[in-house]
mmCIF file with all atom_site columns, C-alpha atoms in Angstrom:
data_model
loop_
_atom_site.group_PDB
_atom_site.id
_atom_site.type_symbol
_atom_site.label_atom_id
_atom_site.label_alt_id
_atom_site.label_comp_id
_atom_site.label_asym_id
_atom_site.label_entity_id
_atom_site.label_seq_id
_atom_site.pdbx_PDB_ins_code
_atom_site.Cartn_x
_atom_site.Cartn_y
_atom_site.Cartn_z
_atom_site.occupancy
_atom_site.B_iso_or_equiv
_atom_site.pdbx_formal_charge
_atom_site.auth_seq_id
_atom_site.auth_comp_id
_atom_site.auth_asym_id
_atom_site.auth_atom_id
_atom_site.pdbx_PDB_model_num
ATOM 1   C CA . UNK A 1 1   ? 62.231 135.879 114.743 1.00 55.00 ? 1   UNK A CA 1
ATOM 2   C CA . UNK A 1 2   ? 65.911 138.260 114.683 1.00 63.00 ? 2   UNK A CA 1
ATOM 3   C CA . UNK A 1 3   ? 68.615 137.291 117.244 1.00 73.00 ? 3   UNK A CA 1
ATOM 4   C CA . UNK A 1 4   ? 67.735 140.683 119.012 1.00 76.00 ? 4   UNK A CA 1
ATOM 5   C CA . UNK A 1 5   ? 64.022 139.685 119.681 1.00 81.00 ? 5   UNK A CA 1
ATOM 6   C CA . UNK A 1 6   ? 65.359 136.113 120.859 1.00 83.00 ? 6   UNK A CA 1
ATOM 7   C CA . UNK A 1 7   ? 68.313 137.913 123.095 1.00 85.00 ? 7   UNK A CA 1
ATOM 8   C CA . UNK A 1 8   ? 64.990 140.654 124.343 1.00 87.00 ? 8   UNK A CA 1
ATOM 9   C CA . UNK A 1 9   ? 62.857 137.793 125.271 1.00 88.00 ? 9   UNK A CA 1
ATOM 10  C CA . UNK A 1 10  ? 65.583 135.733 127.109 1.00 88.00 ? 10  UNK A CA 1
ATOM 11  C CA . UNK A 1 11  ? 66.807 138.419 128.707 1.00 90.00 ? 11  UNK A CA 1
ATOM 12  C CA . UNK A 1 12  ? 63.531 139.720 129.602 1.00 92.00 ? 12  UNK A CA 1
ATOM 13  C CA . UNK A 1 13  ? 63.061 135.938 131.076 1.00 93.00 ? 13  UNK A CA 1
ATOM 14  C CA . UNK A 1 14  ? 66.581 136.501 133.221 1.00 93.00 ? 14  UNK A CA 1
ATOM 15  C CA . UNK A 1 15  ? 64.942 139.949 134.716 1.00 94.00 ? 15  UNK A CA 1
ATOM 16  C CA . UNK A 1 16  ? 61.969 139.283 135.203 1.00 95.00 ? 16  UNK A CA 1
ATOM 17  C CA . UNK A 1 17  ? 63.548 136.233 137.458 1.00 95.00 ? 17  UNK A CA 1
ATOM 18  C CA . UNK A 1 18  ? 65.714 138.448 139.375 1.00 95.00 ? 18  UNK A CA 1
ATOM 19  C CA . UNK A 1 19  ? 62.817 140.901 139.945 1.00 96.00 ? 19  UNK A CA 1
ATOM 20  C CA . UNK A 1 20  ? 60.558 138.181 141.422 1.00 97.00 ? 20  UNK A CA 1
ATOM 21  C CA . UNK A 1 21  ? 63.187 136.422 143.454 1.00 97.00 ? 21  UNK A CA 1
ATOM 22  C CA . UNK A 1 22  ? 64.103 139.596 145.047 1.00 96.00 ? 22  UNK A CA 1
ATOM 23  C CA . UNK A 1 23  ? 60.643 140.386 146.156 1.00 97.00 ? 23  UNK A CA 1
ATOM 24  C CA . UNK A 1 24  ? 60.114 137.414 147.458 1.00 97.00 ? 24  UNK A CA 1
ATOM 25  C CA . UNK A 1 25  ? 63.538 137.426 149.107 1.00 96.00 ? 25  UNK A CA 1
ATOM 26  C CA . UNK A 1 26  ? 62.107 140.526 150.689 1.00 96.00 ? 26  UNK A CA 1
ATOM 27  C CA . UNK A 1 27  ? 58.585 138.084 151.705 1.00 97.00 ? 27  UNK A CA 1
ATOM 28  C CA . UNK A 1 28  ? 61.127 135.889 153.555 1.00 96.00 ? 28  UNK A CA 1
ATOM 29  C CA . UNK A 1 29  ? 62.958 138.484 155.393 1.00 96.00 ? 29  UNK A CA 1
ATOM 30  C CA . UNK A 1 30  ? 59.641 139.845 156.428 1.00 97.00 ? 30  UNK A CA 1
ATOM 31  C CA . UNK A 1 31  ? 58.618 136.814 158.036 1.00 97.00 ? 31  UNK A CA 1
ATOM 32  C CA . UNK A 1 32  ? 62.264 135.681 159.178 1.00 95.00 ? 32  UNK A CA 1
ATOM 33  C CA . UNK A 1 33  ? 64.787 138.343 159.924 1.00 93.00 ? 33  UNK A CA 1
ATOM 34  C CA . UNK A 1 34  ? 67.356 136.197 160.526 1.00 91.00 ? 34  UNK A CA 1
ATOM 35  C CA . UNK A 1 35  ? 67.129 134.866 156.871 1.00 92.00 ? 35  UNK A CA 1
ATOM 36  C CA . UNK A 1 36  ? 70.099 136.198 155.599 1.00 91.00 ? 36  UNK A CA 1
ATOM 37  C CA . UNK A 1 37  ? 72.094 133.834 157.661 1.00 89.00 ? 37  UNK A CA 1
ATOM 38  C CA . UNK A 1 38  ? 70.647 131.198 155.291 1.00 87.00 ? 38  UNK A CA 1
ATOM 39  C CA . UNK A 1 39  ? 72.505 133.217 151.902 1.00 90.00 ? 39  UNK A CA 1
ATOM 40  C CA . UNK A 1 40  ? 75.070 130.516 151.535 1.00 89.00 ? 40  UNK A CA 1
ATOM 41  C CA . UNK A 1 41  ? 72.653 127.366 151.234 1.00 89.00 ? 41  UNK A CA 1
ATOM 42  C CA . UNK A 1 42  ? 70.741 130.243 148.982 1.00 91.00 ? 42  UNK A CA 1
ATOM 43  C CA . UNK A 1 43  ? 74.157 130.042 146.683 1.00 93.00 ? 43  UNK A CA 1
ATOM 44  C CA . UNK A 1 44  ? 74.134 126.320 146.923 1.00 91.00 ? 44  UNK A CA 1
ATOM 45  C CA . UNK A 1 45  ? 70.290 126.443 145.851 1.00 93.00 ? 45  UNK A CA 1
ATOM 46  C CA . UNK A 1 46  ? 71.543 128.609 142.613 1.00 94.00 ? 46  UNK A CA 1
ATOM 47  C CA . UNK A 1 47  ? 73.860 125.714 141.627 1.00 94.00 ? 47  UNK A CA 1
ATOM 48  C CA . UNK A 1 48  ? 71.960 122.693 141.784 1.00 93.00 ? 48  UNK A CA 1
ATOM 49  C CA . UNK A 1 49  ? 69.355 124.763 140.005 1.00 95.00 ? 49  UNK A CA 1
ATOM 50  C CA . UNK A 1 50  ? 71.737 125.570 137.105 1.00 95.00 ? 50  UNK A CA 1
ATOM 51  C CA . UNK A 1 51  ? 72.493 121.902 136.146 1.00 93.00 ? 51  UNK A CA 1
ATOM 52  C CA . UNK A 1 52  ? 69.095 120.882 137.286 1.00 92.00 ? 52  UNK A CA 1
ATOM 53  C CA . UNK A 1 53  ? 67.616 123.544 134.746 1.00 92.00 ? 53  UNK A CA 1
ATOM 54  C CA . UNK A 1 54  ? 70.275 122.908 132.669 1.00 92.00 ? 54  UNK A CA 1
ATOM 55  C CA . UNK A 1 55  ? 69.282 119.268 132.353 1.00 90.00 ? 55  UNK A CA 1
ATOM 56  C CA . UNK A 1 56  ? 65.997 119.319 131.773 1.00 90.00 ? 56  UNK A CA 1
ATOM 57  C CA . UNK A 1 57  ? 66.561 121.816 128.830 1.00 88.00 ? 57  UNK A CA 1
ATOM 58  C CA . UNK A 1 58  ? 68.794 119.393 127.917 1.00 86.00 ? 58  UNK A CA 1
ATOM 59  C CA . UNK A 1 59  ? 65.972 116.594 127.616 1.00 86.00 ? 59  UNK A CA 1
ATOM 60  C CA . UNK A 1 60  ? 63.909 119.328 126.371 1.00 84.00 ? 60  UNK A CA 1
ATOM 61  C CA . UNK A 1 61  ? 66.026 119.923 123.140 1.00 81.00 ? 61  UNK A CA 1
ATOM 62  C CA . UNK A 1 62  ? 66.447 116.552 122.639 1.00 80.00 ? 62  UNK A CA 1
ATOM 63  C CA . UNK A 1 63  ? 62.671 116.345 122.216 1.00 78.00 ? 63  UNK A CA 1
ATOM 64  C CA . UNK A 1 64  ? 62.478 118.401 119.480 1.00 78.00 ? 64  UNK A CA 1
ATOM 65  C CA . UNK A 1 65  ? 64.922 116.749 117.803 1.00 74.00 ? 65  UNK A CA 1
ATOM 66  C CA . UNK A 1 66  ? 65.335 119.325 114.539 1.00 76.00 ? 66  UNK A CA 1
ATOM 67  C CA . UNK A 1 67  ? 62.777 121.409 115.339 1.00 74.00 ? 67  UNK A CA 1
ATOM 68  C CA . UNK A 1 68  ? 63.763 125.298 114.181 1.00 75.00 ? 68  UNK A CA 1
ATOM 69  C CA . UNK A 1 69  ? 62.561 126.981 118.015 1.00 75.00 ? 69  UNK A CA 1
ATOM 70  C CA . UNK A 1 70  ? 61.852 130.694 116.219 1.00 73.00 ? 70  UNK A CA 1
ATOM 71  C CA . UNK A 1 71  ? 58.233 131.773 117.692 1.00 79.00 ? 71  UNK A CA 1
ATOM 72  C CA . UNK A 1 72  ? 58.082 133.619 120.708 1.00 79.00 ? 72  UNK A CA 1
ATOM 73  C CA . UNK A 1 73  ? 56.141 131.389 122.847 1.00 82.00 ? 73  UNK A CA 1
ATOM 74  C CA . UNK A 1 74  ? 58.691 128.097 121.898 1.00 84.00 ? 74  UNK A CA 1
ATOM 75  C CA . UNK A 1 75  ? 61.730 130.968 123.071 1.00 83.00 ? 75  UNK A CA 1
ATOM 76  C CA . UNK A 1 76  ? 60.415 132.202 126.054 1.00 85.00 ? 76  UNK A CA 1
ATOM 77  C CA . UNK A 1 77  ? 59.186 128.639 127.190 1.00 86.00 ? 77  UNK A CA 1
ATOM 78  C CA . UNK A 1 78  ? 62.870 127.023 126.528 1.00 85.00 ? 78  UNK A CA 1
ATOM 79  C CA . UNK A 1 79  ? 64.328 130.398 127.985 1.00 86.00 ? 79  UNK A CA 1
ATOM 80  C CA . UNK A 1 80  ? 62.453 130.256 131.331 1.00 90.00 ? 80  UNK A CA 1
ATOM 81  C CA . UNK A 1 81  ? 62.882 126.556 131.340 1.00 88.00 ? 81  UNK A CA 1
ATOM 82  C CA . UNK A 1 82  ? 66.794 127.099 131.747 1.00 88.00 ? 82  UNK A CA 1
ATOM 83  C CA . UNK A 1 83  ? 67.137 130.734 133.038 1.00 92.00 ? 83  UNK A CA 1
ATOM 84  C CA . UNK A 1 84  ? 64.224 131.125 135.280 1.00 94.00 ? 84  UNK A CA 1
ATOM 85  C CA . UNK A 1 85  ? 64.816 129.429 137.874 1.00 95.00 ? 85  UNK A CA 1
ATOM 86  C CA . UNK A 1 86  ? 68.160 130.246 138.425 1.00 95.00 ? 86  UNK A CA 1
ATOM 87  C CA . UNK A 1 87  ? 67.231 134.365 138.003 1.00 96.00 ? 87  UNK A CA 1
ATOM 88  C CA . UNK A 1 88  ? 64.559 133.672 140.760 1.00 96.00 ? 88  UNK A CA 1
ATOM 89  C CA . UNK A 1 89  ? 67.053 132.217 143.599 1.00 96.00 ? 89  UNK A CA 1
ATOM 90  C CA . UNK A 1 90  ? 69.914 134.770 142.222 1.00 95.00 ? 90  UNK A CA 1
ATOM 91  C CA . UNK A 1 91  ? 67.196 137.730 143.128 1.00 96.00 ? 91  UNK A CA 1
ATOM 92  C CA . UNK A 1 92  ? 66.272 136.203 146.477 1.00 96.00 ? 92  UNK A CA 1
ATOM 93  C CA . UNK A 1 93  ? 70.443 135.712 146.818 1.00 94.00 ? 93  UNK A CA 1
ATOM 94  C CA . UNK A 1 94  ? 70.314 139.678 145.749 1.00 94.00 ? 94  UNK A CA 1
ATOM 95  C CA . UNK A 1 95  ? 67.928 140.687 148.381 1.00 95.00 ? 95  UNK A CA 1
ATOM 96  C CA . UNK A 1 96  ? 69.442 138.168 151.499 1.00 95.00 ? 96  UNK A CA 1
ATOM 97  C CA . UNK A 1 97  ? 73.003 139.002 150.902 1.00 92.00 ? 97  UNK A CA 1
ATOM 98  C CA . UNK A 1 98  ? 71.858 142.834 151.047 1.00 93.00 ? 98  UNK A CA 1
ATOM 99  C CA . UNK A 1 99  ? 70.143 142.038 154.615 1.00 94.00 ? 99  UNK A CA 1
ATOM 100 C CA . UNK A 1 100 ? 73.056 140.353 155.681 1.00 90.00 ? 100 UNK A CA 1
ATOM 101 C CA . UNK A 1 101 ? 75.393 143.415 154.474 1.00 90.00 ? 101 UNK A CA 1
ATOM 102 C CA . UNK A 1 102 ? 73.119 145.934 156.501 1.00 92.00 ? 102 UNK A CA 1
ATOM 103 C CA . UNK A 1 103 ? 73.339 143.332 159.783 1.00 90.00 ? 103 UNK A CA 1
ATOM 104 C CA . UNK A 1 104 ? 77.118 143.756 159.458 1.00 87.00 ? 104 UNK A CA 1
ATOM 105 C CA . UNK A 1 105 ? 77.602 147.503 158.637 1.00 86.00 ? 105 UNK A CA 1
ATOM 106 C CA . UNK A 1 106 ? 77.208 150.480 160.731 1.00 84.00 ? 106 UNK A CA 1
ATOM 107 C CA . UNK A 1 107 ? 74.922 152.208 157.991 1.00 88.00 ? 107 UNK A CA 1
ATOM 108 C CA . UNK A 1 108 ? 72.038 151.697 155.680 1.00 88.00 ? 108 UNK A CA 1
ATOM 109 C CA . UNK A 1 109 ? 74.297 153.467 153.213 1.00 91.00 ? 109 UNK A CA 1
ATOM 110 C CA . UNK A 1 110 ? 77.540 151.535 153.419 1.00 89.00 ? 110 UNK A CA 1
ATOM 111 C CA . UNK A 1 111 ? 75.475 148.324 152.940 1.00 90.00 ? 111 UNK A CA 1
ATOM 112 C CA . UNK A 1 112 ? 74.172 149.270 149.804 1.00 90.00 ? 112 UNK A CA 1
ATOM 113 C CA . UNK A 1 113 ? 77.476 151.441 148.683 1.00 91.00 ? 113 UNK A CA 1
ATOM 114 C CA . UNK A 1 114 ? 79.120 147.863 148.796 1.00 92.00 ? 114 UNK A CA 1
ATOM 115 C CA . UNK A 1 115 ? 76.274 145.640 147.833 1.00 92.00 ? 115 UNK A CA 1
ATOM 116 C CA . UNK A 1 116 ? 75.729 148.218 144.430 1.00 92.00 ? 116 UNK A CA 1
ATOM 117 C CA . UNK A 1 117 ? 79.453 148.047 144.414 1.00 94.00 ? 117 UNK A CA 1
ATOM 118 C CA . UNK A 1 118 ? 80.567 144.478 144.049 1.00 92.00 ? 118 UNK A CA 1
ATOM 119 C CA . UNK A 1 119 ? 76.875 143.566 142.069 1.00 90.00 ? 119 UNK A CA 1
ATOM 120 C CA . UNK A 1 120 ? 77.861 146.098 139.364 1.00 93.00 ? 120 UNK A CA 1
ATOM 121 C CA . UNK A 1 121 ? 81.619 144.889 139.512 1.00 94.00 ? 121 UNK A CA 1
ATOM 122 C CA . UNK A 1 122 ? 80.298 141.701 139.335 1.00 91.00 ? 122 UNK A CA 1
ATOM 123 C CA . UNK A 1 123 ? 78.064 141.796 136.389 1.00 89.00 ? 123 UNK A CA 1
ATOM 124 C CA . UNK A 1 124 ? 80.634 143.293 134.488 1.00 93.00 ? 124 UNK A CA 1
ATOM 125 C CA . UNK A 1 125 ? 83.362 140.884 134.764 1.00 93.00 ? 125 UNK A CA 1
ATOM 126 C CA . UNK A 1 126 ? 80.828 138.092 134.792 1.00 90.00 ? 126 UNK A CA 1
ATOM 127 C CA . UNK A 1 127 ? 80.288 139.239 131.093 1.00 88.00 ? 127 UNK A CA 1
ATOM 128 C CA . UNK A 1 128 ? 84.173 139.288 130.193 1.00 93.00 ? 128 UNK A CA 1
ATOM 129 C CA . UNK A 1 129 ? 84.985 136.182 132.171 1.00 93.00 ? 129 UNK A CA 1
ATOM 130 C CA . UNK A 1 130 ? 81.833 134.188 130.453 1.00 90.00 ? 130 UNK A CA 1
ATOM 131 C CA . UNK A 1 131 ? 82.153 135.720 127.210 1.00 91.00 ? 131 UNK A CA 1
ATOM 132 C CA . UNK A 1 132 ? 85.794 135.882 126.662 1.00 93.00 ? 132 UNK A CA 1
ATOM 133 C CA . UNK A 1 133 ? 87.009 133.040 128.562 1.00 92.00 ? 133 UNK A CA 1
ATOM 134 C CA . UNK A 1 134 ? 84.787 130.286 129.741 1.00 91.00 ? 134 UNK A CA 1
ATOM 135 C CA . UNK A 1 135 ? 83.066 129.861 126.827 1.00 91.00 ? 135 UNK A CA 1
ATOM 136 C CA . UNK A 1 136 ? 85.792 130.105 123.967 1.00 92.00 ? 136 UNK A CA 1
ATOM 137 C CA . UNK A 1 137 ? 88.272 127.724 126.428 1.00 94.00 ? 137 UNK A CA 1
ATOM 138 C CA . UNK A 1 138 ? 85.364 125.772 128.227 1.00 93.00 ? 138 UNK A CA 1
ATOM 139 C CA . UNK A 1 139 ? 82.648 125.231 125.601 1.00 91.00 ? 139 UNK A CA 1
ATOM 140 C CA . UNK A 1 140 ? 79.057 125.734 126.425 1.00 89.00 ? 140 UNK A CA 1
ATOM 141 C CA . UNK A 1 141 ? 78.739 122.378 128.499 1.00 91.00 ? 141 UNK A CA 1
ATOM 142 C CA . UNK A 1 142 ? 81.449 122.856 130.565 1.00 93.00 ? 142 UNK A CA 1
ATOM 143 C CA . UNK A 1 143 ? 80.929 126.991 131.165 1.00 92.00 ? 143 UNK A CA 1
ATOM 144 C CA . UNK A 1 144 ? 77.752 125.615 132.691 1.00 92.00 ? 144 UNK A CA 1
ATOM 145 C CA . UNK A 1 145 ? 79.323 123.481 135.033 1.00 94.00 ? 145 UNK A CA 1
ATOM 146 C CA . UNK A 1 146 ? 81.727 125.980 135.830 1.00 94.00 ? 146 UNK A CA 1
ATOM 147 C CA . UNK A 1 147 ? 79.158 128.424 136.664 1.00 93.00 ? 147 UNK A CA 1
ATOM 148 C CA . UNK A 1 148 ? 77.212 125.789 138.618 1.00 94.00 ? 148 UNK A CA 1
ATOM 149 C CA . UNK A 1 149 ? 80.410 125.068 140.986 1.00 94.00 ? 149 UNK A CA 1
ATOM 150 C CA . UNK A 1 150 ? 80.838 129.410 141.395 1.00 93.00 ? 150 UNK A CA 1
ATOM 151 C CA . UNK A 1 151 ? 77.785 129.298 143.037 1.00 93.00 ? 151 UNK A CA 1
ATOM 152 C CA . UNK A 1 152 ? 78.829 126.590 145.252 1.00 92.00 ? 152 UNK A CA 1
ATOM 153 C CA . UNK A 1 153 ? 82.177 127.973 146.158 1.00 91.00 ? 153 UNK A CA 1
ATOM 154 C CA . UNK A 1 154 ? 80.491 131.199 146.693 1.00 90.00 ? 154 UNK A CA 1
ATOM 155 C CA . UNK A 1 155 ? 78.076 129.367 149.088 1.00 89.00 ? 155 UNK A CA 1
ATOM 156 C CA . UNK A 1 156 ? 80.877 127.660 151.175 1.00 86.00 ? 156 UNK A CA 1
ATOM 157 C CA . UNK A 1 157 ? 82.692 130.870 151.321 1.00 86.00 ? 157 UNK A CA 1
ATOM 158 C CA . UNK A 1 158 ? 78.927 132.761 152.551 1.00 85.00 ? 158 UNK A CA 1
ATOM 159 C CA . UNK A 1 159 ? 77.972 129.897 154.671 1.00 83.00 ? 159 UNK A CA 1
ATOM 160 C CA . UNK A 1 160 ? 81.436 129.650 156.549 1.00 78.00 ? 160 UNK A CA 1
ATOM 161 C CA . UNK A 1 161 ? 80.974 133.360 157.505 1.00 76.00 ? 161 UNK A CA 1
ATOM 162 C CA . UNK A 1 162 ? 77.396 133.342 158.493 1.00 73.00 ? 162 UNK A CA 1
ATOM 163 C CA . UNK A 1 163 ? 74.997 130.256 157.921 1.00 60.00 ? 163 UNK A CA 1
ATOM 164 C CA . UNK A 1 164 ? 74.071 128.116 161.231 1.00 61.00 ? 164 UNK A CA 1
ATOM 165 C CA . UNK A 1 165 ? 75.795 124.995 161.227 1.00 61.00 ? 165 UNK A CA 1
ATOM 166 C CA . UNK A 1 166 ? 71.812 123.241 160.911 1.00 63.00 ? 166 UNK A CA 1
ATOM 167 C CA . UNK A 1 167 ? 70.923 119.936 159.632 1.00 62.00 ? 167 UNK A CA 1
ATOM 168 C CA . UNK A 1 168 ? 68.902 121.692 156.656 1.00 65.00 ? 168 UNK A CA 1
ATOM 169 C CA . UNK A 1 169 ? 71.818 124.156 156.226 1.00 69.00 ? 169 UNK A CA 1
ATOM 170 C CA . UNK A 1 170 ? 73.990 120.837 155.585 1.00 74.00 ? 170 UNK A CA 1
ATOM 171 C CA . UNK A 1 171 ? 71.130 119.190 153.599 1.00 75.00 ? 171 UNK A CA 1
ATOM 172 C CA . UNK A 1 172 ? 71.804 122.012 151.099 1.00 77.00 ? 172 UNK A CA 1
ATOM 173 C CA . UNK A 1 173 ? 75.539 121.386 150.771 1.00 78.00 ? 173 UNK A CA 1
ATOM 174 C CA . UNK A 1 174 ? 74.271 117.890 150.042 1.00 83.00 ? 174 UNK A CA 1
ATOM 175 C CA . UNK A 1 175 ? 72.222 118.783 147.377 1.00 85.00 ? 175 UNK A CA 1
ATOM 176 C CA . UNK A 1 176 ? 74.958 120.953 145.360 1.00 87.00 ? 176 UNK A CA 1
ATOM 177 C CA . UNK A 1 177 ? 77.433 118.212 145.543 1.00 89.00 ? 177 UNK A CA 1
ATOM 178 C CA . UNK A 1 178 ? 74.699 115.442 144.109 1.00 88.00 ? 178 UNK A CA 1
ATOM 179 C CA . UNK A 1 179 ? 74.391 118.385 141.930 1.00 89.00 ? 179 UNK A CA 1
ATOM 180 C CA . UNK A 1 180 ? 77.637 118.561 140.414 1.00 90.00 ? 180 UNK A CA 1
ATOM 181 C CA . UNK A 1 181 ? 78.422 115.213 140.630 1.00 89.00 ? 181 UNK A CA 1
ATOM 182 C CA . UNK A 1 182 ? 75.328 114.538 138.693 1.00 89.00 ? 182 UNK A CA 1
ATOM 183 C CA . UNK A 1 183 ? 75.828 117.038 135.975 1.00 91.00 ? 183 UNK A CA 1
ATOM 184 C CA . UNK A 1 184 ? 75.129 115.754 132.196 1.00 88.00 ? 184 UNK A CA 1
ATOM 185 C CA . UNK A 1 185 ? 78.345 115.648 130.939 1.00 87.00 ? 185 UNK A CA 1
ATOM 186 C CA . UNK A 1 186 ? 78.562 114.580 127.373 1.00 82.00 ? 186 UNK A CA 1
ATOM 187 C CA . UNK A 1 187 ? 75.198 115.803 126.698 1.00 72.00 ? 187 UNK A CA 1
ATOM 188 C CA . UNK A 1 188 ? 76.153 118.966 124.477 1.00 65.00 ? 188 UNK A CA 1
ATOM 189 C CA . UNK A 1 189 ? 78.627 119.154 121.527 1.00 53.00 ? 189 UNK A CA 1
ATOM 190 C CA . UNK A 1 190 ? 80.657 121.922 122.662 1.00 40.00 ? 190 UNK A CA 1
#
């Protein structure tokens, strides 16, 4: 299989995540309105799952040892494996930090002006910054990590501005710092 068809099915994978997680952001919000005040520990969520996913893909590689991963079945199962997860929560993120936009702004279109906005902004210096500068100065291992603690300074930063101060809410803060602390350094040749 080409590099093209691997990037198509991962990327397919990543979409696919973000379409799903957004839908069923938009199950939650249906059956608790107030959900968007939860977007921070959402963040938090994102994080842990990066190095969690990131670790067991980790231990997955490892199993196959020299395996040559080239069919599409072996890609898409290794892709989901590390990107799926994280593409399901980042949707969900997508959908409750829209929700929480409209709660704040005096119009339907101003919320998704800005949410459009700064996703779009976003994706595109996402691409620079991880392209051009975490990876080349960072390696892979430690552009994961990096990425990992984003999310949770993006979650303190949502969470001081909206989340509850709840036990659960706290329980995810918790979880991203076992998270980080826990991450598989030394795992990767970078």
């Amino acid at each position: 299989m080409g590099y093209s068809s691997t990037f198509a099915v991962m990327l397919g994978t990543v979409l696919a995540g973000i379409a799903l997680g957004g839908l069923a952001g938009g199950a939650l919000l249906r059956r608790w309105p107030n959900a968007h005040l939860y977007t921070g520990p959402a963040a938090w969520l994102a994080g842990a799952l990066t190095v969690g996913s990131y670790a067991v893909f980790l231990l997955r590689m490892t199993a196959l040892a020299d395996h040559l991963v080239t069919a599409v079945p072996e890609i898409l199962g290794l892709g989901a494996l590390l990107m799926l997860p994280v593409a399901l929560v980042s949707g969900a993120l997508f959908t409750l930090a829209g929700a929480g936009l409209r709660a704040s702004t005096a119009s339907d279109t101003g919320a998704a002006g800005t949410l459009t906005f700064t996703n779009t902004l976003g994706s595109a210096l996402g691409s620079l910054i991880g392209g051009f500068l975490l990876l080349p100065f960072l390696g892979m291992e430690r552009a994961v990590f990096a990425v990992a603690a984003i999310y949770a300074a993006t979650g303190a930063v949502l969470w001081a501005r909206t989340a509850p101060k709840r036990p659960h809410a706290i329980g995810a803060l918790v979880v991203i710092a076992a998270a980080l602390a826990a991450f598989p350094f030394g795992s990767l040749a970078t």
